[in-house]
Coordinates of C-alpha atoms in Angstrom, one line a residue:
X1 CA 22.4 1.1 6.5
X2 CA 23.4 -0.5 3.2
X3 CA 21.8 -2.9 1.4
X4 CA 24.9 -5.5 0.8
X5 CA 24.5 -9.2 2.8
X6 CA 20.6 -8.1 3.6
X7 CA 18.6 -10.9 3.7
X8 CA 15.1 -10.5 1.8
X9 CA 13.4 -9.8 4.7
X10 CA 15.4 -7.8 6.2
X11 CA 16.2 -5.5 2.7
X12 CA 12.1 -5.4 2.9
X13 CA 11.7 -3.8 6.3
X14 CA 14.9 -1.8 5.8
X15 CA 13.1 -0.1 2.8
X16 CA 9.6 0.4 4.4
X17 CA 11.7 2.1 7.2
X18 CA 12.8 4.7 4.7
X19 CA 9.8 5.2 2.9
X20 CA 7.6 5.4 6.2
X21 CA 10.0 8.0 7.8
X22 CA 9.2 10.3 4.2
X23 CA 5.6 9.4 4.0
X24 CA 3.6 12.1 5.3
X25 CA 0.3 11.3 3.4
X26 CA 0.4 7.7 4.7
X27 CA 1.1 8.9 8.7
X28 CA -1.2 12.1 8.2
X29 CA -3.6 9.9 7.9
X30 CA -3.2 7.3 10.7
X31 CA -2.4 4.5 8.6
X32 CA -0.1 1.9 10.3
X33 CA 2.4 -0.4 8.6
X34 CA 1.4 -3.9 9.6
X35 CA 3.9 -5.9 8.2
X36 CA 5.9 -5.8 5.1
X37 CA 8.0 -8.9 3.4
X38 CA 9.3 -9.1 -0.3
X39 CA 6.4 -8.3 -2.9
X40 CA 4.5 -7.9 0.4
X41 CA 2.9 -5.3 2.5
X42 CA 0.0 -5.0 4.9
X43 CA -1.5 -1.4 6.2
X44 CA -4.8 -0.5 8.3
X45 CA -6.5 2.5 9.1
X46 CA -9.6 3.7 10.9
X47 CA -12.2 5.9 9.6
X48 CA -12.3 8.9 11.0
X49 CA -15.7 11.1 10.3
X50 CA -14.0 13.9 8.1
X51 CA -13.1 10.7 6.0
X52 CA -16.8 10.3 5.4
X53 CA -18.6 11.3 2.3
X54 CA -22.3 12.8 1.9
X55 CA -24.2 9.4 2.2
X56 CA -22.3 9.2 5.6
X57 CA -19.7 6.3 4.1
X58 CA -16.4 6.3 4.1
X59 CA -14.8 8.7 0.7
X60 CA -13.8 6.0 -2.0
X61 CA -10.6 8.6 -2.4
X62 CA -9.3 7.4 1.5
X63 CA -9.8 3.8 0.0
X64 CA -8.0 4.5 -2.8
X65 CA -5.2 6.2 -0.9
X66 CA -5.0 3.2 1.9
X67 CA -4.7 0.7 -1.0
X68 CA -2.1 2.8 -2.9
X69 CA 0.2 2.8 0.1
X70 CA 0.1 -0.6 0.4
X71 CA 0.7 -0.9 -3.1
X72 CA 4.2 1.4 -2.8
X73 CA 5.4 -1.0 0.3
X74 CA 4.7 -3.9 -1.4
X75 CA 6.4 -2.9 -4.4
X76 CA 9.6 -0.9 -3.1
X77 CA 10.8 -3.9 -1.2
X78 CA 13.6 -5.0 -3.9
X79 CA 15.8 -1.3 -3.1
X80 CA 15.2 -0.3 -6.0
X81 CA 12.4 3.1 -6.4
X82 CA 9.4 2.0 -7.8
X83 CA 6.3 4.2 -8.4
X84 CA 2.7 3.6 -9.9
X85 CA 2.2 3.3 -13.1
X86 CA -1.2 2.4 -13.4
X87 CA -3.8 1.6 -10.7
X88 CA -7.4 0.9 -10.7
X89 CA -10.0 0.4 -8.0
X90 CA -13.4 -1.8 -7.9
X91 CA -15.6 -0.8 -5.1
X92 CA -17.6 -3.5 -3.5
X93 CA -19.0 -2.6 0.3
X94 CA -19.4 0.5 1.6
X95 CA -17.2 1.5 4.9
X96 CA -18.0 3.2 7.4
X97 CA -16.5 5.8 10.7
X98 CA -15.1 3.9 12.9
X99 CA -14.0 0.9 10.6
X100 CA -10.8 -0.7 10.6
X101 CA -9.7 -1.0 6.9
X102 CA -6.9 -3.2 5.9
X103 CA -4.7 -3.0 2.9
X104 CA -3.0 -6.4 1.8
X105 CA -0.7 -6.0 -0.9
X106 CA 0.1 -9.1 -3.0
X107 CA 3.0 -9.3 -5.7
X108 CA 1.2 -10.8 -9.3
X109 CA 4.0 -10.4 -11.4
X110 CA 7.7 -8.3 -11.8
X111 CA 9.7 -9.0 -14.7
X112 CA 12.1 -6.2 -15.8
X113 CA 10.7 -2.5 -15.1
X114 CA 7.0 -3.4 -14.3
X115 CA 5.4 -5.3 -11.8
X116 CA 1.5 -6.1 -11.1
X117 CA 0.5 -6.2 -7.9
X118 CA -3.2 -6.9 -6.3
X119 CA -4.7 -5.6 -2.9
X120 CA -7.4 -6.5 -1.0
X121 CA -8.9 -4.2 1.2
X122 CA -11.6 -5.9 3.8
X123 CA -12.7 -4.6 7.1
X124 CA -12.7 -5.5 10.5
X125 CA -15.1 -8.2 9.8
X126 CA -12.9 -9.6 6.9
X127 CA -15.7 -8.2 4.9
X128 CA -14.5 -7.6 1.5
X129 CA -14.9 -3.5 0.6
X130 CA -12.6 -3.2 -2.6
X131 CA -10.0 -4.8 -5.1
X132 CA -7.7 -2.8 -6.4
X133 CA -4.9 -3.1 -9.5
X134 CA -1.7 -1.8 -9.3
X135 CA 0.6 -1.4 -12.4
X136 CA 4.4 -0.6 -11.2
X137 CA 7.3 1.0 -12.8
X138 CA 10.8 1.2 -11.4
X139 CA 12.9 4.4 -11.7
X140 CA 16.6 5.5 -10.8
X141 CA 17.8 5.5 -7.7
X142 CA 17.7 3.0 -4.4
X143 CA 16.2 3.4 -1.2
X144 CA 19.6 2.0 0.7
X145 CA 23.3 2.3 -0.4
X146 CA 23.8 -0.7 -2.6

């Protein structure tokens, strides 16, 4: 498929295609693209118990790693690569086996190379567990033929 006469959406979901099919860490662990649109993406998971940590909540590191994912589909919806460049997580509620998280990735800001983007990670309750900052850089190279 080549990017040429794509509208937005479309180029969107045409690059999470391609990412998801090379994303083993996000489909190892059950996450499940929601829905994606430009600057945009959403992605749940569940805790499983091997996600838990010693005081029997879920590992910050799973959060982390849902949030991050939704970071990269929000912010590799343009064909053009894009990777982290910075990210940084506030904890809020603890989660727990058996939760539903959800990632929503929101664009803040891409001007030339960088974007910022902010994600919200709540659970099935729309309780708020975590905030997290991503910093983005794009690279060489597309994820479609131009």
């Amino acid at each position: 498929m080549s990017a040429a006469g794509l509208s937005p959406q479309a180029l969107a979901e045409a690059c999470a295609k391609a990412m998801w099919d090379d994303d083993n860490a996000t489909r190892h662990l059950g996450m499940e693209l929601v829905s994606v649109a430009p600057g945009k993406a959403v992605i749940a998971m569940t805790i499983a118990e091997i996600m838990t940590n010693g005081h029997g909540t879920c590992h910050g590191g799973y959060i982390f790693t849902l949030a991050d994912s939704a970071f990269a589909f929000a912010c590799n919806t343009y064909n053009q690569r894009t990777v982290a460049q910075h990210c940084s997580v506030t904890f809020i509620a603890p989660a727990f086996r058996g939760d539903r998280l959800t990632a929503t990735a929101q664009e803040v800001s891409r001007r030339g190379r960088g974007g910022i983007y902010d994600i919200r990670i709540t659970n099935q309750e729309g309780e708020h567990v975590a905030e997290f900052r991503g910093h983005s850089r794009t690279v060489k190279g597309t994820h479609l033929p131009e």
